[in-house]
Coordinates of N, CA, C and O in Angstrom, one line a residue:
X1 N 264.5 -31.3 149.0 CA 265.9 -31.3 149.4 C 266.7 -32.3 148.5 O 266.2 -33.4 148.1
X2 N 267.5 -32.1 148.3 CA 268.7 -33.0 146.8 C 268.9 -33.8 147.6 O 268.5 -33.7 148.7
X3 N 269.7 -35.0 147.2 CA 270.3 -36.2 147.3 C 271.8 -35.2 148.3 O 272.2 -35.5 149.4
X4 N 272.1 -34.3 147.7 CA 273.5 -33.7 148.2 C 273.1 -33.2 149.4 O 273.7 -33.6 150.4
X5 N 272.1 -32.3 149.5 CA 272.3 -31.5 150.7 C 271.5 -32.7 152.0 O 271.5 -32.6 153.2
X6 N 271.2 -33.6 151.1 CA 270.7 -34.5 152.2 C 271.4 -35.2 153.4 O 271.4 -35.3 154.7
X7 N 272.3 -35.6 152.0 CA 273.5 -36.6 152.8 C 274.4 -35.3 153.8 O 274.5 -35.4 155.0
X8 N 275.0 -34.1 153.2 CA 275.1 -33.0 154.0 C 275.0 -33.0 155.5 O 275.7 -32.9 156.5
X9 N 273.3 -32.9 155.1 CA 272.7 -32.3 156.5 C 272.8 -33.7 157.6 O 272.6 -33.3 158.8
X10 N 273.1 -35.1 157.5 CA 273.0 -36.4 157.8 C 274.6 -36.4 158.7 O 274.9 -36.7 159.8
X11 N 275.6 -35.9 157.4 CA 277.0 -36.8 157.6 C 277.1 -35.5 159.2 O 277.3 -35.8 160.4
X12 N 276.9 -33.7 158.5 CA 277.1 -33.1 159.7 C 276.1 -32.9 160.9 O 276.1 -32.0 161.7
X13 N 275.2 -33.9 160.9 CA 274.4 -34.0 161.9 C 275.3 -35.4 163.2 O 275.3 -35.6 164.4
X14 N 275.9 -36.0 162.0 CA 276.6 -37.3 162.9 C 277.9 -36.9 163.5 O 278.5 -37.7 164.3
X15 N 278.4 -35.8 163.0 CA 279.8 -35.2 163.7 C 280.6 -34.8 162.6 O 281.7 -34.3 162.7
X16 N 279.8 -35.0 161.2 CA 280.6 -34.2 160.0 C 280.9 -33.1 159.8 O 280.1 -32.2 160.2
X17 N 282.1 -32.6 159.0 CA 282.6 -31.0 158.5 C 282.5 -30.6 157.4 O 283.3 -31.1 156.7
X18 N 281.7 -29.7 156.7 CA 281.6 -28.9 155.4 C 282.5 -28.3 155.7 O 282.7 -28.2 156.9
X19 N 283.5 -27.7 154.7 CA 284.1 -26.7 154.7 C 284.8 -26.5 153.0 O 284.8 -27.4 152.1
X20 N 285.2 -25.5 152.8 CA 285.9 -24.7 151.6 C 287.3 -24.8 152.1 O 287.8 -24.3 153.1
X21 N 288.1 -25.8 151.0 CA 289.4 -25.4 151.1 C 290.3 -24.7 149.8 O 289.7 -24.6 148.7
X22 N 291.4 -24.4 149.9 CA 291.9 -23.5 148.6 C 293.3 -23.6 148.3 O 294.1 -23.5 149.3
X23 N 293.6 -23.8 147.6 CA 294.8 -24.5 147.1 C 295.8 -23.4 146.1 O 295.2 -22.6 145.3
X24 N 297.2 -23.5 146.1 CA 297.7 -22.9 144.9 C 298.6 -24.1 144.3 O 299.3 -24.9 144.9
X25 N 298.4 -24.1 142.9 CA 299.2 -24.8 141.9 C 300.2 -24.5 141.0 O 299.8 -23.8 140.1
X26 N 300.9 -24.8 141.0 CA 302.6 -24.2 140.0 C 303.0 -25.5 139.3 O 303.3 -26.6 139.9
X27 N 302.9 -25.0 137.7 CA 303.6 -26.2 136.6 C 304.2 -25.4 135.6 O 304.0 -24.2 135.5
X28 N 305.1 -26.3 134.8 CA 305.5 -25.6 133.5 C 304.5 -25.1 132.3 O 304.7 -24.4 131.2
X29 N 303.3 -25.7 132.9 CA 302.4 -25.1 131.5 C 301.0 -24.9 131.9 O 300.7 -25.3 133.1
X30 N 300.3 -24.5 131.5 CA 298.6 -24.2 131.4 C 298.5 -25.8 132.1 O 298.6 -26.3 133.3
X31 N 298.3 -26.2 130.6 CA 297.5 -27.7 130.5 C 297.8 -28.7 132.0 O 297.1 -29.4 132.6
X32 N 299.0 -28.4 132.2 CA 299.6 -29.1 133.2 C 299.4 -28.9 134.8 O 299.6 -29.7 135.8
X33 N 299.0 -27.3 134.8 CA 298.5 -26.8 136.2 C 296.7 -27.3 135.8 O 296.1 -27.4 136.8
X34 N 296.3 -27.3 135.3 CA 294.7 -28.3 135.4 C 295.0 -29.2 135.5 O 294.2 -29.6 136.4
X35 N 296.1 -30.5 135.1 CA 295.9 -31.9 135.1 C 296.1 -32.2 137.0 O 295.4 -32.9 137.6
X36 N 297.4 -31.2 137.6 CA 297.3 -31.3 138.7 C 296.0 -31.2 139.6 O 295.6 -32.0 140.5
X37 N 295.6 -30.2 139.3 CA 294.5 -29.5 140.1 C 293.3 -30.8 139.7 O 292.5 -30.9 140.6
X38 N 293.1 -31.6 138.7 CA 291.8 -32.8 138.5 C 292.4 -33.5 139.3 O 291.7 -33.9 140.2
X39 N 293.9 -34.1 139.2 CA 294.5 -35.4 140.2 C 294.4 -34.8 141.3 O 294.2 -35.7 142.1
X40 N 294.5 -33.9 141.9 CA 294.6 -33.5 143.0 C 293.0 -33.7 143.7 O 292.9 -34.6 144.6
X41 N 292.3 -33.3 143.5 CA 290.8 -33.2 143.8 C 290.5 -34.3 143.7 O 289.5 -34.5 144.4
X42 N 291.1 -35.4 143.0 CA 290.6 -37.1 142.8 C 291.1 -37.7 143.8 O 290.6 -38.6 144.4
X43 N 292.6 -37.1 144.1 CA 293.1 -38.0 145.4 C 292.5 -37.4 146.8 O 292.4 -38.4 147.6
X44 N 292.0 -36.4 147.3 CA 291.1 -36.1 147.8 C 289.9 -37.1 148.3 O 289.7 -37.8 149.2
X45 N 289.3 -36.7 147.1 CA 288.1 -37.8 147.1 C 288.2 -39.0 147.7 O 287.6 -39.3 148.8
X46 N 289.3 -39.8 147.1 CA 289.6 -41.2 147.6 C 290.2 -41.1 149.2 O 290.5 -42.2 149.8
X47 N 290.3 -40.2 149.8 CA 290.8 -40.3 151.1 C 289.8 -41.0 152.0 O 288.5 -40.8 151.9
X48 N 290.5 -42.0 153.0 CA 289.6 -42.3 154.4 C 288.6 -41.0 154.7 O 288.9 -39.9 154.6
X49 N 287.6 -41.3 154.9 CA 286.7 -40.3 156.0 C 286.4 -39.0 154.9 O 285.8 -38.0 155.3
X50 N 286.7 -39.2 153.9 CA 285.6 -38.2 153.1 C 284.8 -38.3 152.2 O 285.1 -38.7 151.1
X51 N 283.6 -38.0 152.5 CA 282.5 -38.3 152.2 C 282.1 -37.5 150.5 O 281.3 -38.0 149.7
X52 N 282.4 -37.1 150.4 CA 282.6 -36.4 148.7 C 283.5 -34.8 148.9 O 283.9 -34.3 149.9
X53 N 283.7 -34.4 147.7 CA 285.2 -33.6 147.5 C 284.9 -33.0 146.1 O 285.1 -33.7 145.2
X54 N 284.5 -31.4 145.9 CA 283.9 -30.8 144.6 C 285.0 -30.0 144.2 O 284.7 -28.9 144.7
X55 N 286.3 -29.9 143.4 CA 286.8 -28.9 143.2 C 286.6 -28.2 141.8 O 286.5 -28.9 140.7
X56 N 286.7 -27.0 141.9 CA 286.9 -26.3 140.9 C 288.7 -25.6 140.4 O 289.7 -25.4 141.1
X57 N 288.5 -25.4 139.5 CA 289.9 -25.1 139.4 C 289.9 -23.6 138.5 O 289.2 -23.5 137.5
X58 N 290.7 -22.8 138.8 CA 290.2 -21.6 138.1 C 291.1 -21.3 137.0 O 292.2 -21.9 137.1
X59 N 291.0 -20.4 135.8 CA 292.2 -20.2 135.0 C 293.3 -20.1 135.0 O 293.7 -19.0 135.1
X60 N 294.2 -21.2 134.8 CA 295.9 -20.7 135.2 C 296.0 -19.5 134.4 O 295.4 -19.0 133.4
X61 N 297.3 -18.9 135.3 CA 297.8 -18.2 134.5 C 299.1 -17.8 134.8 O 299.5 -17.7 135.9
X62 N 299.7 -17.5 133.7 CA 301.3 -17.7 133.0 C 302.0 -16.0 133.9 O 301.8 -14.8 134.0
X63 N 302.7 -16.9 134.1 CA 303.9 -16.4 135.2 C 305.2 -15.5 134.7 O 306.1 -15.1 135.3
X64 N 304.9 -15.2 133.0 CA 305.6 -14.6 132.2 C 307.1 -14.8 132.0 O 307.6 -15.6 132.9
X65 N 307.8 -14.5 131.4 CA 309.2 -14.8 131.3 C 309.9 -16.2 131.8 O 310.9 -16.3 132.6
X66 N 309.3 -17.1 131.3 CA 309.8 -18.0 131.9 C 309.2 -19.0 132.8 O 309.0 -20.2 132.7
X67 N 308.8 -17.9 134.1 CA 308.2 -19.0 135.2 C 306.6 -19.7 134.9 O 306.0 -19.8 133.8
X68 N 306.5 -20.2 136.3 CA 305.7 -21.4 136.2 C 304.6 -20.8 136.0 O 304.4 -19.6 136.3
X69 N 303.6 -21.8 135.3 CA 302.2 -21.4 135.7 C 301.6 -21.7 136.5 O 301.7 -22.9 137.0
X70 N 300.4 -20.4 137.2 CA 300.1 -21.1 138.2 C 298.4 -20.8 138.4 O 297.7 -20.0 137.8
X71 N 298.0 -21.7 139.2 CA 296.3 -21.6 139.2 C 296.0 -21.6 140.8 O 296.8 -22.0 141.7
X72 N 294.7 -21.2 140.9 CA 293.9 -21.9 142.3 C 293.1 -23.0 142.4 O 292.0 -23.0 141.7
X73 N 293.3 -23.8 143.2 CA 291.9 -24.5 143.4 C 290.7 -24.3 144.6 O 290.9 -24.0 145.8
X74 N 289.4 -24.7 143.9 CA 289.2 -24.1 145.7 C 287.9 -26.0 145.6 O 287.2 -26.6 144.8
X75 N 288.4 -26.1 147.3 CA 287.5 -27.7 146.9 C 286.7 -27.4 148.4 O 287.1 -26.9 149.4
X76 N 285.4 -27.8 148.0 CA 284.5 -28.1 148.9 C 284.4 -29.4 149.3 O 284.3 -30.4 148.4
X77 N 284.3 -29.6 150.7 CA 284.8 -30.9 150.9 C 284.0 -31.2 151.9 O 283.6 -30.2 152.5
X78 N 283.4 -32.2 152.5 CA 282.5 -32.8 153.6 C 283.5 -34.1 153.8 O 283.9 -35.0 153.0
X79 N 283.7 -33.9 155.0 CA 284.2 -35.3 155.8 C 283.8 -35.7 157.1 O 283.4 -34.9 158.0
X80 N 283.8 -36.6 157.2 CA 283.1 -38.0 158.4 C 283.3 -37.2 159.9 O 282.6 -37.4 160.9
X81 N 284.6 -36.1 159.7 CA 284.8 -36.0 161.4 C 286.0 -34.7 160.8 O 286.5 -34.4 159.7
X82 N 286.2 -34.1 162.2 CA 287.0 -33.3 162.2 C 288.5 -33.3 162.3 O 289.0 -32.2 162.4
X83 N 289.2 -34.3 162.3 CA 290.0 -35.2 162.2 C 290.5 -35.6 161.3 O 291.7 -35.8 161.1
X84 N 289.3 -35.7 160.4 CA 289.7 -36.1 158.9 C 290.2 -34.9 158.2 O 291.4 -34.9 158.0
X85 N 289.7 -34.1 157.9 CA 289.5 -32.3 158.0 C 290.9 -32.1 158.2 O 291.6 -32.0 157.2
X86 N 291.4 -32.0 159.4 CA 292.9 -31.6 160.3 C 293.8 -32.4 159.1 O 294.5 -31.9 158.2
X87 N 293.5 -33.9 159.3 CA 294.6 -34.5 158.5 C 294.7 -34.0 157.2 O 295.9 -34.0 157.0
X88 N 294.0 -33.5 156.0 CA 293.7 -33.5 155.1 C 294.9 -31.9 154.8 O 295.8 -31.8 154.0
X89 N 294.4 -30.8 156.1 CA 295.1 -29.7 156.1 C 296.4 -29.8 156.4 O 297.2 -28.9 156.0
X90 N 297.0 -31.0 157.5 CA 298.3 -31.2 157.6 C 299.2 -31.5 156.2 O 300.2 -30.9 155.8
X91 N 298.4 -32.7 155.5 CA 299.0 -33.2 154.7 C 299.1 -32.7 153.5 O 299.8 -33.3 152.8
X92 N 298.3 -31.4 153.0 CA 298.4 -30.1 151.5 C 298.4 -29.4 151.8 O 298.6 -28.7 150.9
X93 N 298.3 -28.7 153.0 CA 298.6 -27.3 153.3 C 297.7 -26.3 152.6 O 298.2 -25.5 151.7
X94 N 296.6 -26.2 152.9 CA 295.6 -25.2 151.9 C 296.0 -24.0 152.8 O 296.2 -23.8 153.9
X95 N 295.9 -23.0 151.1 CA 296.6 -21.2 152.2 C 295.3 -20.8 152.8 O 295.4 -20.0 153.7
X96 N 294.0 -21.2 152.6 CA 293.3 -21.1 153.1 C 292.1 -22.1 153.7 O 291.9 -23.0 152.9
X97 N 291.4 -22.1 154.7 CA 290.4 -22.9 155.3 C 288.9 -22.1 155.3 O 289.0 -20.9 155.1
X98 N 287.9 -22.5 155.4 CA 286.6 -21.7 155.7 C 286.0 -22.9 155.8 O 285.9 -23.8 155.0
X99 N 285.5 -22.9 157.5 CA 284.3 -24.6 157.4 C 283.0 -23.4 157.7 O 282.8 -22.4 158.3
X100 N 282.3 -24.4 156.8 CA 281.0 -23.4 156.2 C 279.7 -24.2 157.5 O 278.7 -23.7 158.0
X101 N 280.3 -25.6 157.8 CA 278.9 -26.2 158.8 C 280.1 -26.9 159.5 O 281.3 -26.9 159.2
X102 N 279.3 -27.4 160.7 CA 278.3 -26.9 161.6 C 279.0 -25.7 162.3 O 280.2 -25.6 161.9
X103 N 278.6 -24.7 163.1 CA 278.6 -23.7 163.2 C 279.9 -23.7 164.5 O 280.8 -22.8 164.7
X104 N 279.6 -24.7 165.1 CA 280.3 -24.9 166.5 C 280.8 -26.7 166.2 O 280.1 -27.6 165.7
X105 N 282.3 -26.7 166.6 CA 282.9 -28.2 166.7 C 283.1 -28.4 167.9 O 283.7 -27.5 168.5
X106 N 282.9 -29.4 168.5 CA 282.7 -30.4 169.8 C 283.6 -31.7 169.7 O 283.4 -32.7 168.9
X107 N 284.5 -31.5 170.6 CA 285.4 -33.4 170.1 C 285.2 -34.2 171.3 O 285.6 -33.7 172.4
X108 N 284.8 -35.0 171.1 CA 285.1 -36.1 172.4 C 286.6 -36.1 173.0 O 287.5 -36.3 172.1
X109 N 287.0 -36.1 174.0 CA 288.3 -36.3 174.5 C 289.1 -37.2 173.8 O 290.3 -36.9 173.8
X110 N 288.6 -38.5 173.0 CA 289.2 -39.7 172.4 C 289.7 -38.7 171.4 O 290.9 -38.7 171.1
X111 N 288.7 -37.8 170.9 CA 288.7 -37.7 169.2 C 289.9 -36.8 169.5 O 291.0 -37.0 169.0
X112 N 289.6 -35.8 170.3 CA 290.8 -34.7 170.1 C 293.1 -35.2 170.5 O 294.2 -34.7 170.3
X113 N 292.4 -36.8 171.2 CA 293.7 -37.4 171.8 C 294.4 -37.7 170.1 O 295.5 -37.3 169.9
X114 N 293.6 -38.4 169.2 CA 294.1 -39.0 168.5 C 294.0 -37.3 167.7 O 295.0 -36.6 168.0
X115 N 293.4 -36.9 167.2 CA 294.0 -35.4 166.3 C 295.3 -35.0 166.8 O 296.2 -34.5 166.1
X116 N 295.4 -35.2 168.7 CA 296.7 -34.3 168.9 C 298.1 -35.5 168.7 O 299.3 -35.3 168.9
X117 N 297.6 -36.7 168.4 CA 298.7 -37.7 168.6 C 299.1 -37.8 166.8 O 300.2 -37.8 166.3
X118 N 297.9 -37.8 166.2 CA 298.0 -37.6 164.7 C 299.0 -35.9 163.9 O 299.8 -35.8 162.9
X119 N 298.6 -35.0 164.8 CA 299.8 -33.8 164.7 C 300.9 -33.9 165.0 O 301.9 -33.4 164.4
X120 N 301.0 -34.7 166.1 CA 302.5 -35.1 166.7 C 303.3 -35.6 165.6 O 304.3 -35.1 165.2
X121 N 302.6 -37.1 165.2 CA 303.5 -37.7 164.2 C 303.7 -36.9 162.9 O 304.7 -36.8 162.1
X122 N 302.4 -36.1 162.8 CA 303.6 -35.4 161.0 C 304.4 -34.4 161.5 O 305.6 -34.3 161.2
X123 N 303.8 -33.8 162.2 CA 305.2 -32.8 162.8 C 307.0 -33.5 162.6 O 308.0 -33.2 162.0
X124 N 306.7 -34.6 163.4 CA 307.7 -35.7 163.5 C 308.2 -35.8 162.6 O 309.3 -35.2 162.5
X125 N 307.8 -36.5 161.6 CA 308.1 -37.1 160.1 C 309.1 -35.3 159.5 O 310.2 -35.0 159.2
X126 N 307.7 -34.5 159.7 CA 308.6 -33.3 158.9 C 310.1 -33.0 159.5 O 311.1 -32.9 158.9
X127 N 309.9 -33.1 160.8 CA 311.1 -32.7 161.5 C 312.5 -33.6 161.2 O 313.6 -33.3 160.9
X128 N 311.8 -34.8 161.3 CA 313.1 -35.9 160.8 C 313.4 -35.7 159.5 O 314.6 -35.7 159.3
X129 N 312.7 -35.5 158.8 CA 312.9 -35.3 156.8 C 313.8 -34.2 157.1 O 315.0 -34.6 157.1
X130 N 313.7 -32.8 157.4 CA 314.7 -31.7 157.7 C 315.6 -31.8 157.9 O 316.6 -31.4 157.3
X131 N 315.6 -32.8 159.3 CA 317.3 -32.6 160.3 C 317.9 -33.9 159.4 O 319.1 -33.9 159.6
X132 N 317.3 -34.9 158.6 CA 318.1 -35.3 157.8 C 318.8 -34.6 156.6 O 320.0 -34.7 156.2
X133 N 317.7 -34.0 156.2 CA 318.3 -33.4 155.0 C 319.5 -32.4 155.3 O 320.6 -32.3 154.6
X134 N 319.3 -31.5 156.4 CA 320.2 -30.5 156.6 C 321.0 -30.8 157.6 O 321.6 -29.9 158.2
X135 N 321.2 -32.3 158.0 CA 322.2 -32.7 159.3 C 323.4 -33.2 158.6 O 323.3 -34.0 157.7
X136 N 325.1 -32.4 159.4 CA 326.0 -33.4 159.6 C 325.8 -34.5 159.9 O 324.7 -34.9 160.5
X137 N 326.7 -35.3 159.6 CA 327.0 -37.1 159.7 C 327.1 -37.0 161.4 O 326.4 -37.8 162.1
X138 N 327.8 -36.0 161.9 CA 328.0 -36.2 163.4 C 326.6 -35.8 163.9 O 325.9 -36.4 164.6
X139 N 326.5 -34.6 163.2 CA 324.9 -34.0 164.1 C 323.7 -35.3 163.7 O 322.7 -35.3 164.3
X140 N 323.8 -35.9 163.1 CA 322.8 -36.9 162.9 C 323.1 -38.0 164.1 O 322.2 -38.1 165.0
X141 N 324.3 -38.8 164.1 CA 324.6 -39.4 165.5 C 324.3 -38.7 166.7 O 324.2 -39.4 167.7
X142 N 324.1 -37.4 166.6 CA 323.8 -36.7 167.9 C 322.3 -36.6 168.3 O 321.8 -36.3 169.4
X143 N 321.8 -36.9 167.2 CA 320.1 -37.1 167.2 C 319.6 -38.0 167.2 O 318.5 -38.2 167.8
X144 N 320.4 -39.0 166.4 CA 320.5 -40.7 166.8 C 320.5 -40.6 168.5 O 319.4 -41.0 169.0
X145 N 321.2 -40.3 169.3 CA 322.0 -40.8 170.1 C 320.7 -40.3 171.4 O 320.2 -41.0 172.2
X146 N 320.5 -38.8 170.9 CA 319.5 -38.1 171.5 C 317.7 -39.0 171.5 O 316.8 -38.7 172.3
X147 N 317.3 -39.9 170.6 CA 316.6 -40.4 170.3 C 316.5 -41.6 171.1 O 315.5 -42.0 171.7
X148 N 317.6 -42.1 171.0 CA 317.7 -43.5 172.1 C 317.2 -43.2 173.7 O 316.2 -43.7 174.3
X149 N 318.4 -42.1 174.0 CA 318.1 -41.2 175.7 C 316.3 -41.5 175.6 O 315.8 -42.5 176.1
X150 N 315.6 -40.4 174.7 CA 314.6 -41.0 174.9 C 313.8 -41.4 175.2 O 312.9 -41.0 176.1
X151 N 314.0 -42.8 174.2 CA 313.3 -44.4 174.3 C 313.4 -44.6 175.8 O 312.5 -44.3 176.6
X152 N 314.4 -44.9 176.1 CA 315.3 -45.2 177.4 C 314.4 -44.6 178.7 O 314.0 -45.2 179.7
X153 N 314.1 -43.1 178.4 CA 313.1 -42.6 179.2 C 311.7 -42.8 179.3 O 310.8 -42.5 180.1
X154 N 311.5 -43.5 178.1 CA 309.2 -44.0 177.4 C 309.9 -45.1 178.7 O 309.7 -44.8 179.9
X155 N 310.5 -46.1 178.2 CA 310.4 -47.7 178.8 C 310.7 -47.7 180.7 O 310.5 -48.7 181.3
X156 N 311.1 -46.5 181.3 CA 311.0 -46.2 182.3 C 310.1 -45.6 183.4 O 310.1 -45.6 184.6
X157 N 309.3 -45.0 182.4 CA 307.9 -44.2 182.8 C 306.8 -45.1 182.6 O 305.8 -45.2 183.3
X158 N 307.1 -46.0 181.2 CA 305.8 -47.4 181.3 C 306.3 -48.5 182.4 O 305.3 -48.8 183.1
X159 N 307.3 -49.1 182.8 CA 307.2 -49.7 183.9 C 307.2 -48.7 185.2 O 307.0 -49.4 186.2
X160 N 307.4 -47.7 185.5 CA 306.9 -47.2 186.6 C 304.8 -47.3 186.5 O 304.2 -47.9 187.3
X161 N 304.3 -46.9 185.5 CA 303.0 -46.9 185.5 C 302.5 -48.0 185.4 O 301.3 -48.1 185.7
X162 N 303.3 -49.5 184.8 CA 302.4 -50.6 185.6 C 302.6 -50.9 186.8 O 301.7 -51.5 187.3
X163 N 303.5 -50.6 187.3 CA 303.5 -51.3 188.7 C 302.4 -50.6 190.1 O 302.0 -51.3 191.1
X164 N 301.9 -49.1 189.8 CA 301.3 -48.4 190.3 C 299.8 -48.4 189.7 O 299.0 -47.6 190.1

C-alpha cells in the first residue's frame, strides 16, 4: 500500500472526505488560464483541514473571436472532515462534486451545527455584498434599520434564556 493511499485510508477512517472536484476557468490567454488553474490548486492545498489536493488542469481552449480562454480543472481532494469539504464548495463553487470515499457521511450534531452556522454566514456575507451593491441610499437605511430591529430581538431572546 503507498504512502498515499495509506494516509487516505487513515484520514477517511478518522471522519475524512475523498472526493473529485471540477472547476471552470476563463482568462485572456492560454498561458494564463494554466497559471490560474496551478494558483488555484496551490491555494487549495494551503487551506485549513486539507490534507493534500491533486489537480490536473486540462487544455484550454480559445473561445474564438475575441473571447476568453477557457479550461477545466478537476482536483482530487481529501480533507480532515466534511465541513472542510462544504466550506471549500461554498467558497469556489465547483460545477461539479463526486466524493469517491467513504461511501456513507455521519456528522455529529456539533459538526453539522457548525456546517449549518458556517452556511449561514456566507450566505450572509453574499447577501450583504448584493443588497449593497444593488441598494438605494434609502433601501440601505432600510436594511440598516431592519438589521438593528433584529439585534434588538437576539438581546431579548438571550436574556429571556438566562433567566430560565
Amino acid at each position: 500500500m503507498s504512502d498515499v493511499e495509506k494516509l487516505t485510508k487513515d484520514t477517511v477512517a478518522s471522519g475524512g472526505i475523498l472526493a473529485m472536484l471540477y472547476f471552470d476557468l476563463h482568462a485572456r490567454t492560454k498561458e494564463l488560464v494554466q497559471e490560474l488553474g496551478v494558483g488555484f490548486v496551490n491555494t487549495l492545498i494551503q487551506k485549513e483541514g486539507v490534507v493534500f489536493a491533486l489537480g490536473e488542469i486540462d487544455e484550454p481552449k480559445d473561445g474564438g473571436e475575441g473571447k476568453n480562454w477557457s479550461g477545466a480543472v478537476e482536483v482530487k481532494i481529501l480533507t480532515r472532515d466534511f465541513a472542510t469539504l462544504a466550506g471549500i464548495c461554498m467558497a469556489h463553487s465547483p460545477y461539479s462534486v463526486e466524493i469517491l470515499r467513504p461511501d456513507e457521511i455521519r456528522l455529529p450534531l456539533s459538526a453539522a451545527h457548525d456546517l449549518l452556522g458556517t452556511m449561514s454566514a456566507t450566505t450572509a456575507e453574499y447577501k450583504k455584498y448584493i443588497l449593497l451593491k444593488l441598494s438605494k441610499p434609502e433601501e440601505i437605511l432600510q436594511l440598516q434599520e431592519n438589521l438593528m430591529k433584529r439585534a434588538e430581538m437576539g438581546k431579548k431572546i438571550l436574556k429571556r434564556e438566562k433567566k430560565e
